[in-house]
Coordinates of C-alpha atoms and ligand atoms in Angstrom, one line a residue:
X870 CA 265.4 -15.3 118.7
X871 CA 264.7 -12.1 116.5
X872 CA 266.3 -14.4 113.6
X873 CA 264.5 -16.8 114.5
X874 CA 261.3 -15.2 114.3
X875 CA 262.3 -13.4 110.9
X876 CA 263.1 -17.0 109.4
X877 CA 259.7 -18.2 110.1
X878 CA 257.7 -14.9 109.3
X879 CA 259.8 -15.0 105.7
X880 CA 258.5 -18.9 105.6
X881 CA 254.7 -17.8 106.1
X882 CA 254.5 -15.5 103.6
X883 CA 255.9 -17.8 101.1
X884 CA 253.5 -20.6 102.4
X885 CA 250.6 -18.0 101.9
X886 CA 252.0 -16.9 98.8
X887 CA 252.0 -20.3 97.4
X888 CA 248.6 -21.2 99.0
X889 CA 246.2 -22.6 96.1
X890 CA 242.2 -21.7 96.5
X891 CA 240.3 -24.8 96.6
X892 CA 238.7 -24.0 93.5
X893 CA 241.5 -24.7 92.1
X894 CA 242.4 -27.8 94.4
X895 CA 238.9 -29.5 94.0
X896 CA 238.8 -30.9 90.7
X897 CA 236.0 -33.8 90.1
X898 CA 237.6 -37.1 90.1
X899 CA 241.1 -35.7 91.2
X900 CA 243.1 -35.7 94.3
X901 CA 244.5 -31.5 94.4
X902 CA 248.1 -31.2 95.9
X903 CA 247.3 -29.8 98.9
X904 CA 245.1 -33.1 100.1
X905 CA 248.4 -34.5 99.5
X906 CA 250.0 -33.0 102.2
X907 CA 250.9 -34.3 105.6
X908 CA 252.6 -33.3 109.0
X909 CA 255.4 -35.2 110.6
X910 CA 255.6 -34.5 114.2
X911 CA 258.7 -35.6 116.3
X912 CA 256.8 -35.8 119.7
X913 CA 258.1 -35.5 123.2
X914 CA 259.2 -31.7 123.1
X915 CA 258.3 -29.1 126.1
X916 CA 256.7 -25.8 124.4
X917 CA 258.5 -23.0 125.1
X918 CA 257.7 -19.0 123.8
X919 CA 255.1 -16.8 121.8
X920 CA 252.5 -17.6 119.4
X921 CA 250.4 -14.9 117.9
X922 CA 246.6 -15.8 117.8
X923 CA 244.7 -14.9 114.6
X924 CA 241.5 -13.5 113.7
X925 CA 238.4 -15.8 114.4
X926 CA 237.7 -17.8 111.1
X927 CA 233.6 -18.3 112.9
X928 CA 233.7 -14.7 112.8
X929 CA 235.0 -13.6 109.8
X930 CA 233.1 -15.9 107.7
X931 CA 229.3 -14.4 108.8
X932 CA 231.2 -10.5 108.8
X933 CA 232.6 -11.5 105.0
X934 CA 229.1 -12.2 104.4
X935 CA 227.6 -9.2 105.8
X936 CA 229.1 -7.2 103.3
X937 CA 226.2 -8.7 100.9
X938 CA 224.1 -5.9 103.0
X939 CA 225.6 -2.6 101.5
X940 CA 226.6 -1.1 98.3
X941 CA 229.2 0.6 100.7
X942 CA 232.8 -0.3 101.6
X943 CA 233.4 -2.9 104.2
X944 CA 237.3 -2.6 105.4
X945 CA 238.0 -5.2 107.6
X946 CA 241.0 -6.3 109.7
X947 CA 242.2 -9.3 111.5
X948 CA 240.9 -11.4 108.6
X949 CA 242.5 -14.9 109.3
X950 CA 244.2 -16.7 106.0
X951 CA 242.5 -19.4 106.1
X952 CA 241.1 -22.2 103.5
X953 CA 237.9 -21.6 104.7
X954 CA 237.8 -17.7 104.0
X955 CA 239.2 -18.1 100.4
X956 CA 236.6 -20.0 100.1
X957 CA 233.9 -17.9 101.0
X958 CA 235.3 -15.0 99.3
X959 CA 235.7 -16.8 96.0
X960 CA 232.1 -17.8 96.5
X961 CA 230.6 -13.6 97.4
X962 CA 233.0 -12.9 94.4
X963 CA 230.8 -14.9 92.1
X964 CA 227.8 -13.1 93.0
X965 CA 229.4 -9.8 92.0
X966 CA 230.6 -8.9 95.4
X967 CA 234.6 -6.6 95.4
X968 CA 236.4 -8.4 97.7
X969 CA 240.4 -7.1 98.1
X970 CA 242.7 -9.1 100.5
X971 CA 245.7 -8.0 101.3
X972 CA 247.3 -10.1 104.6
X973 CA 244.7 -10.0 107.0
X974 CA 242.7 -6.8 105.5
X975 CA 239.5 -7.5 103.4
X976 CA 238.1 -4.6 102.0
X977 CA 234.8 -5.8 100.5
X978 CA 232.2 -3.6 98.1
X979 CA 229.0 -4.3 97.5
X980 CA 227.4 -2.0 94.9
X981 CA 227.8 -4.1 91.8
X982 CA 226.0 -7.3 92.8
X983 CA 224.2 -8.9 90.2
X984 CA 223.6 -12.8 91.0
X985 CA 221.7 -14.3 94.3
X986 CA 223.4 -18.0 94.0
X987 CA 225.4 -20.1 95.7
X988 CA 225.9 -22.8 93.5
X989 CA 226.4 -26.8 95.2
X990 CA 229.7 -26.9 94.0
X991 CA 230.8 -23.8 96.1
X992 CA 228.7 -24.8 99.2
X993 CA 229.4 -28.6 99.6
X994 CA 233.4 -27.6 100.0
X995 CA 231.9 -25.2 103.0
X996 CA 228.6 -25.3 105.1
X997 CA 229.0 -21.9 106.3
X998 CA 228.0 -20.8 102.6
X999 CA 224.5 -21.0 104.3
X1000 CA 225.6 -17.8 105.6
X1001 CA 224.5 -16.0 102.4
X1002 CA 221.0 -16.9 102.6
X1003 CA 219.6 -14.3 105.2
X1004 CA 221.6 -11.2 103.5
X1005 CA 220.4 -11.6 100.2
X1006 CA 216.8 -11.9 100.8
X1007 CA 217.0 -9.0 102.9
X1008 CA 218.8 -7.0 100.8
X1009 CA 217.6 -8.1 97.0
X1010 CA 214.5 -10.1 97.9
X1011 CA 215.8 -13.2 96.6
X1012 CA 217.9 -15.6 96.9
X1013 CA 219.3 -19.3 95.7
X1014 CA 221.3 -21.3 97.9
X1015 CA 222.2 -24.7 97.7
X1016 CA 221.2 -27.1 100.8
X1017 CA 224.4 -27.6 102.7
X1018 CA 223.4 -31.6 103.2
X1019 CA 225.2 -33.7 106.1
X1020 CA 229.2 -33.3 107.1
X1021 CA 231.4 -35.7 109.4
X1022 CA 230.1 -34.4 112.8
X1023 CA 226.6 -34.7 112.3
X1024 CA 223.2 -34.2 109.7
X1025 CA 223.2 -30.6 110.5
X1026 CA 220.2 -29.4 109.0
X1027 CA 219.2 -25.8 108.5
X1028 CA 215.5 -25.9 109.1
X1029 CA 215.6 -23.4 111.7
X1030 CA 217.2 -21.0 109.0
X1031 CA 214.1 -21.3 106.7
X1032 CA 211.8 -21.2 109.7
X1033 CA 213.1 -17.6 110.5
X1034 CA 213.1 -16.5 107.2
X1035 CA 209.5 -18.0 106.6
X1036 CA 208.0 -16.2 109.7
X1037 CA 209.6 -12.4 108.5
X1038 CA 207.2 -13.7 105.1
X1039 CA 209.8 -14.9 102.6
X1040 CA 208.4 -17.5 100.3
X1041 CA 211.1 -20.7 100.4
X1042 CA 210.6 -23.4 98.3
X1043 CA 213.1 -26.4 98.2
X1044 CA 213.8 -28.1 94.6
X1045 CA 216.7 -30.0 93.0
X1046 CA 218.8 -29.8 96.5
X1047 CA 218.5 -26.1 96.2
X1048 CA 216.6 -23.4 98.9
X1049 CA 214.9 -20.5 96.8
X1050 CA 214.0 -17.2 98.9
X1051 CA 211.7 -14.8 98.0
X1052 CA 210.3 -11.5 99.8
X1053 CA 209.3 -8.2 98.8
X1054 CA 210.5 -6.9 101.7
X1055 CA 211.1 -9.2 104.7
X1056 CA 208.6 -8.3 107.9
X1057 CA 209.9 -7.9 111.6
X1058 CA 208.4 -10.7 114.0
X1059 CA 208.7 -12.7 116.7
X1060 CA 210.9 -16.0 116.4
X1061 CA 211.9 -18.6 118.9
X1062 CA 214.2 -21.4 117.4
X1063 CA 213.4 -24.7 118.3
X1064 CA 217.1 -25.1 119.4
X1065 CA 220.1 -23.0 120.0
X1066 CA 221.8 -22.0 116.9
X1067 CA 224.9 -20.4 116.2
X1068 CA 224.6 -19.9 112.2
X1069 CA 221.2 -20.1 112.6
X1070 CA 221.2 -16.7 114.6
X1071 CA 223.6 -15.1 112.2
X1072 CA 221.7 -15.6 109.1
X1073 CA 218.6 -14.4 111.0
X1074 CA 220.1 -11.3 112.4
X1075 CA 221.7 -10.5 108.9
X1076 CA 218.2 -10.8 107.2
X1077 CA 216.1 -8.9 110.3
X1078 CA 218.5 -5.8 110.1
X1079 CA 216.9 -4.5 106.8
X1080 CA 213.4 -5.8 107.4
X1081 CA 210.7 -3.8 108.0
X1082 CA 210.0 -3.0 111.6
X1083 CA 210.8 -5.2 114.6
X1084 CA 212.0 -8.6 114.9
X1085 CA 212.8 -10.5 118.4
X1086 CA 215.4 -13.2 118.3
X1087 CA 214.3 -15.6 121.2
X1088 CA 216.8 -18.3 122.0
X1089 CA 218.9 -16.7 120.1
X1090 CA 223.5 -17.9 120.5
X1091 CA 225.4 -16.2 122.7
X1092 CA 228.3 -17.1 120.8
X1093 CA 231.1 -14.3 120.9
X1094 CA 231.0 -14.7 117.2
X1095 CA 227.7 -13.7 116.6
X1096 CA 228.4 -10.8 119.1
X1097 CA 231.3 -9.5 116.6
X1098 CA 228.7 -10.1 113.4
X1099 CA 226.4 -8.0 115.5
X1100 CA 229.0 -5.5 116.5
X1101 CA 229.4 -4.8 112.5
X1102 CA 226.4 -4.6 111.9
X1103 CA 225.8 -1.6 114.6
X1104 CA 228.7 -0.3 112.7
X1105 CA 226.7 -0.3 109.9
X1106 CA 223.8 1.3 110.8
X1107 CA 222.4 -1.5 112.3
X1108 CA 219.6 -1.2 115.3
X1109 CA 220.3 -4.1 117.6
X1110 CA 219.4 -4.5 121.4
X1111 CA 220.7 -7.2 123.8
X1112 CA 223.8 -7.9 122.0
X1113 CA 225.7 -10.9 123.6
X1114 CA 222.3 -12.2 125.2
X1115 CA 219.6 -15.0 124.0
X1116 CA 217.3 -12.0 123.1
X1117 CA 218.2 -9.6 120.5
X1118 CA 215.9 -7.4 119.6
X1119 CA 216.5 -5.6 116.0
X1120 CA 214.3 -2.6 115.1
X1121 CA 214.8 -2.8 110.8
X1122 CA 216.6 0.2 108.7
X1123 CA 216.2 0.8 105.0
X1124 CA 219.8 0.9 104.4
X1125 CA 223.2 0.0 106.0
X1126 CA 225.9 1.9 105.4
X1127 CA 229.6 1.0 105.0
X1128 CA 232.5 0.6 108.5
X1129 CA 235.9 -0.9 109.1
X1130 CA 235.6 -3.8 111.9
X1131 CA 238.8 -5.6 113.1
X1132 CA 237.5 -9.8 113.6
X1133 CA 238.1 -10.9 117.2
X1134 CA 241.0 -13.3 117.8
X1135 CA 240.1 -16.7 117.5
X1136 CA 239.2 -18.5 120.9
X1137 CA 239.0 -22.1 119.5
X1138 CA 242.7 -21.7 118.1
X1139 CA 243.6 -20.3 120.6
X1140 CA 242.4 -22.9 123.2
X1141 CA 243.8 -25.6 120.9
X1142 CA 247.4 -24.0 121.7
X1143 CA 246.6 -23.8 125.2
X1144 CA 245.4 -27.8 125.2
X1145 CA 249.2 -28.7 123.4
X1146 CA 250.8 -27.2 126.0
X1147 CA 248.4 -28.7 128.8
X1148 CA 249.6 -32.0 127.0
X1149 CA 253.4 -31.5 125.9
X1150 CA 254.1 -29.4 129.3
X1151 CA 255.9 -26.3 128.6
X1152 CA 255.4 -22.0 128.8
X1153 CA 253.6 -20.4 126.3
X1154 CA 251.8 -17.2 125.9
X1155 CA 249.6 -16.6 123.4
X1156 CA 249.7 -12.9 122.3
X1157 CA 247.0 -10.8 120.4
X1158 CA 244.2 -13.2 122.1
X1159 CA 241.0 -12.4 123.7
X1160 CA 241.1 -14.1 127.6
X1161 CA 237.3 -12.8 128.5
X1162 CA 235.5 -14.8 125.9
X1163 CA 237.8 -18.6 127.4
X1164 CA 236.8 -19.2 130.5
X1165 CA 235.0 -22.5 130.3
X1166 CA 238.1 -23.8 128.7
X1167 CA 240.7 -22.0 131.3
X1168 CA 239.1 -23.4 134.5
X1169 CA 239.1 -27.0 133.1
X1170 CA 242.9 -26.2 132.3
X1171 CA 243.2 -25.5 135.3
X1172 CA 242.0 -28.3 136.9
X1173 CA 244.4 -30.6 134.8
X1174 CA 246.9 -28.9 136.9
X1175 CA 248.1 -26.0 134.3
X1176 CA 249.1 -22.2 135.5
X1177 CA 247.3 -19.9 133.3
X1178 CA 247.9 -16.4 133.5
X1179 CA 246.0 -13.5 132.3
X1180 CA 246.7 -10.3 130.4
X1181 CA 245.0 -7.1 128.9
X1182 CA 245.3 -9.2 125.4
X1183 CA 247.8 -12.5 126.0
X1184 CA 247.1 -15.7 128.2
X1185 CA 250.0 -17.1 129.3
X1186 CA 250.1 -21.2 130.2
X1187 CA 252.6 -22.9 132.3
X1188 CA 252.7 -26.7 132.8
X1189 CA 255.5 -28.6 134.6
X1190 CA 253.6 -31.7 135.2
X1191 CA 251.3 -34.5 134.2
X1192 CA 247.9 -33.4 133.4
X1193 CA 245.0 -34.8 135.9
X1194 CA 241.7 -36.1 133.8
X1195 CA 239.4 -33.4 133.8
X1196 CA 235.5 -34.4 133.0
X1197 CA 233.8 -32.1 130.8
X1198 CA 230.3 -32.1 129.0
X1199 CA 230.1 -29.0 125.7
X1200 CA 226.9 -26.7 126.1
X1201 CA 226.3 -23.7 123.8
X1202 CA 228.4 -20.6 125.1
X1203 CA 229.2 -19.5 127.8
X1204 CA 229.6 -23.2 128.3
X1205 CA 232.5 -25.5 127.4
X1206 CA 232.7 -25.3 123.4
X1207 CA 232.0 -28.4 120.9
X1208 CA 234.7 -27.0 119.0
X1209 CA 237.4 -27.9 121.6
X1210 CA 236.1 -31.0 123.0
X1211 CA 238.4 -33.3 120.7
X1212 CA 241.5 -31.3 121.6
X1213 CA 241.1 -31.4 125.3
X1214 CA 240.4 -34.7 125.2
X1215 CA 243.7 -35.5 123.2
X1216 CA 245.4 -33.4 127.1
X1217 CA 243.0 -36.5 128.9
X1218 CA 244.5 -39.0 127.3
X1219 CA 247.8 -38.1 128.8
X1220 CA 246.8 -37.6 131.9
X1221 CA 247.2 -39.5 135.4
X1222 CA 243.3 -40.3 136.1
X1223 CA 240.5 -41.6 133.8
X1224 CA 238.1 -38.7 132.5
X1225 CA 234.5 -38.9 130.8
X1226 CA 233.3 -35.9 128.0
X1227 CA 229.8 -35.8 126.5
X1228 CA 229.5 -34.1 123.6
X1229 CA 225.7 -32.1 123.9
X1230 CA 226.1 -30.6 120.2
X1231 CA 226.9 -32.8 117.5
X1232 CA 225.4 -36.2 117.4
X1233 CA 228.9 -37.8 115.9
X1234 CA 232.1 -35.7 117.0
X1235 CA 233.9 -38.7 118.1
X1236 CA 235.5 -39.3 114.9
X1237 CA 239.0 -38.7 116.2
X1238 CA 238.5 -41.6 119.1
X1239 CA 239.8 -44.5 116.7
X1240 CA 243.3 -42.4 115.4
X1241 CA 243.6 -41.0 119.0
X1242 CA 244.2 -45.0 119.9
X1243 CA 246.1 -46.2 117.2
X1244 CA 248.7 -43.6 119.2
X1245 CA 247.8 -46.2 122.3
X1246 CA 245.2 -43.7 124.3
X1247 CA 242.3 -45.7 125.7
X1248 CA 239.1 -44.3 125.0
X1249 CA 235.7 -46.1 124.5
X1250 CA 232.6 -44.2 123.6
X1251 CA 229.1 -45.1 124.8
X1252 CA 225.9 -42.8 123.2
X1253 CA 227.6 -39.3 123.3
X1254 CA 229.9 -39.8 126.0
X1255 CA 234.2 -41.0 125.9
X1256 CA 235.5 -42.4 128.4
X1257 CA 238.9 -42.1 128.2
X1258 CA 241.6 -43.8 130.2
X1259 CA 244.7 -41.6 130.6
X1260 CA 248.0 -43.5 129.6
X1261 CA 251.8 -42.9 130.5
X1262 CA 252.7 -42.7 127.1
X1263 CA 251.5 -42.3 123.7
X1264 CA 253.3 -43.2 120.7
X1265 CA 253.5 -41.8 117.2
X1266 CA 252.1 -43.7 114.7
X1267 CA 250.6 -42.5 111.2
X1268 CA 246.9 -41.3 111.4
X1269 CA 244.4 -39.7 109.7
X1270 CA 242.6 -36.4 110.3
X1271 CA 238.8 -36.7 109.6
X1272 CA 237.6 -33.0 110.4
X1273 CA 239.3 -29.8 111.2
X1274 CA 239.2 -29.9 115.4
X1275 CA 239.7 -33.5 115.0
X1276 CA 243.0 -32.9 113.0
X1277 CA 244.0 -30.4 116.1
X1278 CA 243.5 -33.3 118.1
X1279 CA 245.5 -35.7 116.5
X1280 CA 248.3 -32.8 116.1
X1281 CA 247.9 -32.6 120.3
X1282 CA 248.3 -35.9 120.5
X1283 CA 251.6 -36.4 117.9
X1284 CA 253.0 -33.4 120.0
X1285 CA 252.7 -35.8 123.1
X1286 CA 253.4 -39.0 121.9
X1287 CA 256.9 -40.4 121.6
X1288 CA 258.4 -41.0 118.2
X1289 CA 256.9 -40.1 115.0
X1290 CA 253.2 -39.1 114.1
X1291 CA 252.3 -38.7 110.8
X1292 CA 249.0 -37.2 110.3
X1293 CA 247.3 -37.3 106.7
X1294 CA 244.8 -35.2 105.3
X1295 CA 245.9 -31.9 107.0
X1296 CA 243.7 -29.8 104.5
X1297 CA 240.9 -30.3 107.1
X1298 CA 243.5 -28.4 109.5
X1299 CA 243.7 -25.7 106.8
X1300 CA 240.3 -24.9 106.8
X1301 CA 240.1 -23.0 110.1
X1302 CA 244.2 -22.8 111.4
X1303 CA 246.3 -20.3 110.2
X1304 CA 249.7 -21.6 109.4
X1305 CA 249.6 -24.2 112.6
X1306 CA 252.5 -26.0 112.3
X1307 CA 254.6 -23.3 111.7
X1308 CA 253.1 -21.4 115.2
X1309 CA 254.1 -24.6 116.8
X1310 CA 257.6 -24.9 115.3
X1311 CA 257.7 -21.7 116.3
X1312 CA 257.8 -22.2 120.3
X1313 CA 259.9 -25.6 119.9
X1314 CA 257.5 -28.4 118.0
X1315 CA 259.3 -30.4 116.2
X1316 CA 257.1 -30.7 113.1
X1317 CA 256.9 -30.3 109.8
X1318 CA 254.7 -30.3 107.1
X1319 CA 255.6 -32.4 103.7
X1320 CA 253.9 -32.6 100.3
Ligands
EPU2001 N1 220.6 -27.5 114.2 C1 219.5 -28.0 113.7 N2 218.8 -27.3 112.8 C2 219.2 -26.1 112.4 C3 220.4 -25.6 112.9 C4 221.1 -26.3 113.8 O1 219.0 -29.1 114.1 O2 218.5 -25.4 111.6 C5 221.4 -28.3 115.2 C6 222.7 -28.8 114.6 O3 222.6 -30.0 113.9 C7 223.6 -29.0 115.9 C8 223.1 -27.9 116.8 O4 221.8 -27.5 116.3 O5 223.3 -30.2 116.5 C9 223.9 -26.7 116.8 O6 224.3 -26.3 115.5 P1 224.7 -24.8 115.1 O7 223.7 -24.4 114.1 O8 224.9 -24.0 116.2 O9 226.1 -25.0 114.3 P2 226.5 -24.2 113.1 O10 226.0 -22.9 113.1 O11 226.3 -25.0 111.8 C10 228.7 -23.2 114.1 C11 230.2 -23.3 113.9 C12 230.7 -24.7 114.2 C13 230.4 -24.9 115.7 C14 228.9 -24.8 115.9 C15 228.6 -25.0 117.4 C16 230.5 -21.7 112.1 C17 230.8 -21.4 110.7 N3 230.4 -22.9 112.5 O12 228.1 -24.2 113.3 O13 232.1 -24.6 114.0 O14 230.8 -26.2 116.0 O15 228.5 -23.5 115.5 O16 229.2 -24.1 118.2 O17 230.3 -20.7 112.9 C18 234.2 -25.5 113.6 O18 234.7 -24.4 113.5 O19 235.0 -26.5 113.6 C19 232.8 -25.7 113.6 C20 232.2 -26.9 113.3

């Protein structure tokens, strides 16, 4: 077992060693090795060991970019290696920022700073570029970010962004696809977004913690996320009340100082690990994982029949038998999270009863519905709700991964089916998973990935 363990620690550090940044992938016009890559899973095996959970990638990425809000050190720990965080640190390095990774440390230093852009090439590869926008203006009274435009799940506009940053008196004008902030020094107020947003509330709380006096975040995400970002910035020197509420209340400082912050273990990866076992049956625990900040996800899991067990920091899931259909509708946090929705629903298409989701957040996050059936599930979608039909079997077939928790899906479902799944496009998985099929292989998966 300890061999075993040693053999596939050895095989992760090569894989990160060898891992490419996309700007190195993304060429105009050409197709980078990695989007070549693909993952052949053998399905049909029970799950059986430990998988260690890693840092939150919707955490780290707003924490990376508060480190735009000192000329102080940043150290950070728990930082997961991810697509999606090379990506956002080859993007802060542009702008001058110090960034050192080593593993899952960032240490970041912002004193030497000297450009306020994030160029469309950097921010089309990644929304959560967007994320710059509130630091800089509070920090250097300007900034230039490029509109993040539409992605697969939905439009996703960023109007309540400039809202926000409009009422604390920063002067945004929109030209040539790109936002342009300016403020002398960003004023406290009152804001109410016109809808719940996660991003939204980040970029906000980044730019009202150097503004001067008070600003009240009404209707503001609940998201454990943006109670980590929040956490840092107290850290930093930060005055913020009502942290983990839909009020926070920020009373502005002149300057933040620098703090070491460890990111909270991912609750979307590790609910996608729970959801493959729910489907494969098996007896997992996930180590190094946060059970307090799950529960929407654990009481449906429960209801599909699974045992799931609870530790200081490891949830434990034991499932012997078929799954039942479980119905479930995503709200904002504490609620049943839009980022799981597709890999629970690859558990109901296994299971003994029919189910129905409805997806509240994202106007089109039923992009994994058509390669879910081509592996024989029965799902039909009407308006924002799936109904899904659970079968006795699924079985492997190739398929094609259209966004990252869609790609989790399909990897569910492969895991599941009989026979072989081969599921294309896995750099969508890369984004936001840390080394997934090798956690997998890990407790028993038979898959593996191939260039
Ligand atoms: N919205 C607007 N206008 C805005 C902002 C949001 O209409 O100005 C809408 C969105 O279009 C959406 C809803 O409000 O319909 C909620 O969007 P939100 O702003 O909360 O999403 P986000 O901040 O862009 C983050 C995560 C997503 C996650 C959502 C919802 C990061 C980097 N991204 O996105 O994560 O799905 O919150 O929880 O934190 C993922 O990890 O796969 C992912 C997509």
């Amino acid at each position: 077992m300890t061999a075993l363990l040693l053999a596939i620690c050895v095989a992760m550090q090569k894989r990160g060693a060898e891992k490419e940044t996309p700007g190195k992938n993304v060429k105009a016009g050409k197709t980078c090795k990695k989007d070549m890559d693909k993952l052949i899973i053998s399905g049909g095996k029970r799950l059986t060991g430990e998988i260690p959970i890693s840092g939150a990638k919707n955490a780290a990425l707003p924490i990376l970019c508060a480190g735009l809000l000192t000329g102080d050190s940043i150290e950070l720990q728990n930082v997961p290696r991810l697509h999606d965080v090379t990506t956002m640190l080859r993007l802060l390095r542009q702008m001058g920022l110090q960034a050192e990774q080593s593993g899952e440390q960032v240490i970041l230093n912002g004193n030497a700073i000297n450009k306020c852009d994030a160029p469309y090439d950097m921010v089309k590869t990644m929304r959560a570029s967007i994320l710059v926008l509130g630091p800089l203006v509070a920090r250097f009274g300007e900034a230039r970010v490029s509109l993040p435009g539409g992605c697969a799940i939905g439009s996703r506009p960023v109007e309540q962004h400039i809202k926000g940053l409009e009422a604390m008196g920063a002067e945004i004008t929109i030209e040539a696809g790109y936002i342009h902030a300016k403020a002398k020094r960003l004023k406290g107020t009152r804001i109410v977004t016109d809808m719940i947003t996660v991003t939204g509330t980040e970029n906000l709380l980044m730019a009202a913690v150097l503004a001067d006096g008070q600003t009240v975040l009404e209707n503001a995400a609940r998201e454990p996320e943006v109670t980590d970002l929040a956490n840092l910035l107290v850290k930093m020197g930060a005055k913020i009340d009502g942290i983990g509420t839909d009020r926070l209340v920020v009373q502005g400082v002149d300057k933040l100082h620098g703090a070491s912050h460890a990111v909270i273990p991912d609750r979307i990866e590790t609910g996608t690990f729970l959801c493959a076992v729910a489907a494969t049956g098996g007896d997992v625990t996930l180590t190094k994982a946060r059970c307090d900040i799950l529960d929407a996800v654990v009481d449906k899991l429960c209801e599909t029949g699974a045992v799931v067990t609870k530790g200081a920091d490891t949830i434990r899931i034991q499932m012997s038998a078929r799954p039942k259909g479980v119905n479930f509708r995503t709200t904002e946090y504490p609620g049943f999270p839009t980022d799981m929705q597709a890999q629970f629903m690859a558990v109901n298409c296994v299971a003994g009863e029919s189910s129905h989701i409805t997806e509240t957040i994202f106007e089109n996050r039923f992009m994994h519905v058509q390669e879910l059936n081509r592996l024989g599930a029965l799902i039909k979608t009407e308006g924002n709700t799936a109904f899904v039909k659970g079968v006795d079997k699924l079985v492997g077939a190739p398929v094609m991964a259209t966004d990252l928790r869609a790609s989790a899906s399909l990897v569910i479902a492969g895991l599941a089916a009989q026979g072989e799944t081969i599921v294309d496009r896995v750099y969508h998985l890369d984004r936001g998973y840390d080394r997934m099929e090798m956690k997998l292989a890990a407790v028993g998966a038979d898959i593996r990935r191939v260039k």
